[in-house]
Amino acid sequence: MGCPAELGGGDHAEAVGGLDRSGDRGDGARRACGDGSGERGTRGDDVLEATNGIDVMCGLGGNDRIFGLNGADVLRGGKGNDVLVGSRGSDVLLGGSGRDHLWAGKGRDLLVGGSGRDLLRGGRGADIMRADDGRGGDVLHAEKSRDTCIADPGDLLFGC
């Protein structure tokens, strides 16, 4: 199965990077490959985990949970209320249209909330957090004032 791989087989699918590429879990869902090329979820609720390499992870629809790992990853939630968690690399986290929670990791990360009321939290690196969707209602938490916060009137800023 090549990447980006589409998961399927039910309302919930799970991808874990670096595991068996044949991927049949027995319930019809598929594990995506995690070879650094990219992963795609489904329109349902997905859990995607990156590998130690550079990964592109796309949750598509549903309320997805997407986790970066050691590489410089791109995590994209899409539609739905998503949770995106960066890790050690310099990651790009793109929330999408729902009420998303974006958590930076240890690297210098870029977090972009999207059109919903989002929570963006900086990590140990000097991060850039963007919640300038023109709507307000987002919450941005900077880590020790090292982060750059770009927000709308009506957004709540902590440590920025």
mmCIF file of C-alpha atoms in Angstrom, residues 52-151:
data_model
loop_
_atom_site.group_PDB
_atom_site.id
_atom_site.type_symbol
_atom_site.label_atom_id
_atom_site.label_comp_id
_atom_site.label_asym_id
_atom_site.label_seq_id
_atom_site.Cartn_x
_atom_site.Cartn_y
_atom_site.Cartn_z
ATOM 1 C CA ASN A 52 10.722 9.337 13.226
ATOM 2 C CA GLY A 53 11.065 10.698 9.672
ATOM 3 C CA ILE A 54 9.467 13.668 7.950
ATOM 4 C CA ASP A 55 5.731 12.953 7.647
ATOM 5 C CA VAL A 56 2.616 14.596 6.203
ATOM 6 C CA MET A 57 -0.503 13.518 8.129
ATOM 7 C CA CYS A 58 -4.006 14.542 6.949
ATOM 8 C CA GLY A 59 -7.040 13.703 9.058
ATOM 9 C CA LEU A 60 -9.694 14.861 6.532
ATOM 10 C CA GLY A 61 -13.184 14.818 8.130
ATOM 11 C CA GLY A 62 -14.171 13.689 11.607
ATOM 12 C CA ASN A 63 -12.753 14.503 15.024
ATOM 13 C CA ASP A 64 -9.172 13.388 14.497
ATOM 14 C CA ARG A 65 -6.175 12.997 16.811
ATOM 15 C CA ILE A 66 -2.862 13.384 15.000
ATOM 16 C CA PHE A 67 0.527 13.034 16.696
ATOM 17 C CA GLY A 68 3.923 14.079 15.339
ATOM 18 C CA LEU A 69 7.136 12.317 16.257
ATOM 19 C CA ASN A 70 10.843 13.153 15.862
ATOM 20 C CA GLY A 71 10.865 14.464 12.280
ATOM 21 C CA ALA A 72 9.728 17.816 10.910
ATOM 22 C CA ASP A 73 6.082 16.851 10.371
ATOM 23 C CA VAL A 74 3.068 18.502 8.745
ATOM 24 C CA LEU A 75 -0.128 17.670 10.657
ATOM 25 C CA ARG A 76 -3.420 18.751 9.055
ATOM 26 C CA GLY A 77 -6.725 18.186 10.798
ATOM 27 C CA GLY A 78 -9.266 19.180 8.130
ATOM 28 C CA LYS A 79 -12.965 19.313 8.989
ATOM 29 C CA GLY A 80 -14.027 18.394 12.511
ATOM 30 C CA ASN A 81 -12.805 19.119 16.033
ATOM 31 C CA ASP A 82 -9.225 17.891 15.859
ATOM 32 C CA VAL A 83 -6.311 17.500 18.279
ATOM 33 C CA LEU A 84 -2.871 17.977 16.704
ATOM 34 C CA VAL A 85 0.248 17.395 18.817
ATOM 35 C CA GLY A 86 3.739 18.268 17.596
ATOM 36 C CA SER A 87 6.891 16.651 18.913
ATOM 37 C CA ARG A 88 10.669 17.155 18.695
ATOM 38 C CA GLY A 89 10.965 18.375 15.105
ATOM 39 C CA SER A 90 10.032 21.747 13.655
ATOM 40 C CA ASP A 91 6.422 20.940 12.800
ATOM 41 C CA VAL A 92 3.565 22.622 10.928
ATOM 42 C CA LEU A 93 0.130 22.088 12.535
ATOM 43 C CA LEU A 94 -2.919 23.151 10.487
ATOM 44 C CA GLY A 95 -6.219 22.887 12.329
ATOM 45 C CA GLY A 96 -8.980 23.366 9.754
ATOM 46 C CA SER A 97 -12.630 24.301 10.128
ATOM 47 C CA GLY A 98 -13.576 22.857 13.545
ATOM 48 C CA ARG A 99 -12.779 23.691 17.161
ATOM 49 C CA ASP A 100 -9.227 22.436 17.108
ATOM 50 C CA HIS A 101 -6.565 22.005 19.790
ATOM 51 C CA LEU A 102 -3.003 22.464 18.515
ATOM 52 C CA TRP A 103 -0.048 21.709 20.833
ATOM 53 C CA ALA A 104 3.492 22.580 19.730
ATOM 54 C CA GLY A 105 6.374 20.313 20.645
ATOM 55 C CA LYS A 106 10.053 20.993 21.352
ATOM 56 C CA GLY A 107 10.975 22.379 17.921
ATOM 57 C CA ARG A 108 10.248 25.724 16.277
ATOM 58 C CA ASP A 109 6.698 25.089 15.147
ATOM 59 C CA LEU A 110 4.046 26.874 13.088
ATOM 60 C CA LEU A 111 0.479 26.489 14.382
ATOM 61 C CA VAL A 112 -2.466 27.734 12.289
ATOM 62 C CA GLY A 113 -5.865 27.332 13.906
ATOM 63 C CA GLY A 114 -8.308 27.722 11.021
ATOM 64 C CA SER A 115 -11.896 28.952 10.956
ATOM 65 C CA GLY A 116 -13.220 27.514 14.246
ATOM 66 C CA ARG A 117 -12.686 28.613 17.839
ATOM 67 C CA ASP A 118 -9.315 27.035 18.465
ATOM 68 C CA LEU A 119 -6.829 26.488 21.287
ATOM 69 C CA LEU A 120 -3.177 26.940 20.291
ATOM 70 C CA ARG A 121 -0.408 26.229 22.785
ATOM 71 C CA GLY A 122 3.269 26.912 22.163
ATOM 72 C CA GLY A 123 5.991 24.473 23.159
ATOM 73 C CA ARG A 124 9.663 24.696 24.132
ATOM 74 C CA GLY A 125 10.805 26.184 20.824
ATOM 75 C CA ALA A 126 10.164 29.707 19.541
ATOM 76 C CA ASP A 127 6.834 29.001 17.843
ATOM 77 C CA ILE A 128 4.571 31.034 15.569
ATOM 78 C CA MET A 129 0.863 30.730 16.361
ATOM 79 C CA ARG A 130 -1.726 32.102 13.919
ATOM 80 C CA ALA A 131 -5.378 32.495 14.828
ATOM 81 C CA ASP A 132 -6.164 35.397 12.506
ATOM 82 C CA ASP A 133 -9.243 33.966 10.812
ATOM 83 C CA GLY A 134 -11.245 37.188 11.248
ATOM 84 C CA ARG A 135 -13.685 35.700 13.775
ATOM 85 C CA GLY A 136 -12.222 35.917 17.304
ATOM 86 C CA GLY A 137 -12.860 33.412 20.080
ATOM 87 C CA ASP A 138 -9.514 31.605 19.832
ATOM 88 C CA VAL A 139 -7.176 31.033 22.799
ATOM 89 C CA LEU A 140 -3.385 31.253 22.397
ATOM 90 C CA HIS A 141 -0.904 30.241 25.137
ATOM 91 C CA ALA A 142 2.736 31.220 24.586
ATOM 92 C CA GLU A 143 5.577 29.358 26.308
ATOM 93 C CA LYS A 144 7.750 31.799 28.314
ATOM 94 C CA SER A 145 7.047 34.687 25.873
ATOM 95 C CA ARG A 146 9.298 33.165 23.188
ATOM 96 C CA ASP A 147 6.393 32.555 20.839
ATOM 97 C CA THR A 148 4.908 34.897 18.255
ATOM 98 C CA CYS A 149 1.112 35.224 18.428
ATOM 99 C CA ILE A 150 -0.921 36.507 15.477
ATOM 100 C CA ALA A 151 -4.557 36.877 16.488
#
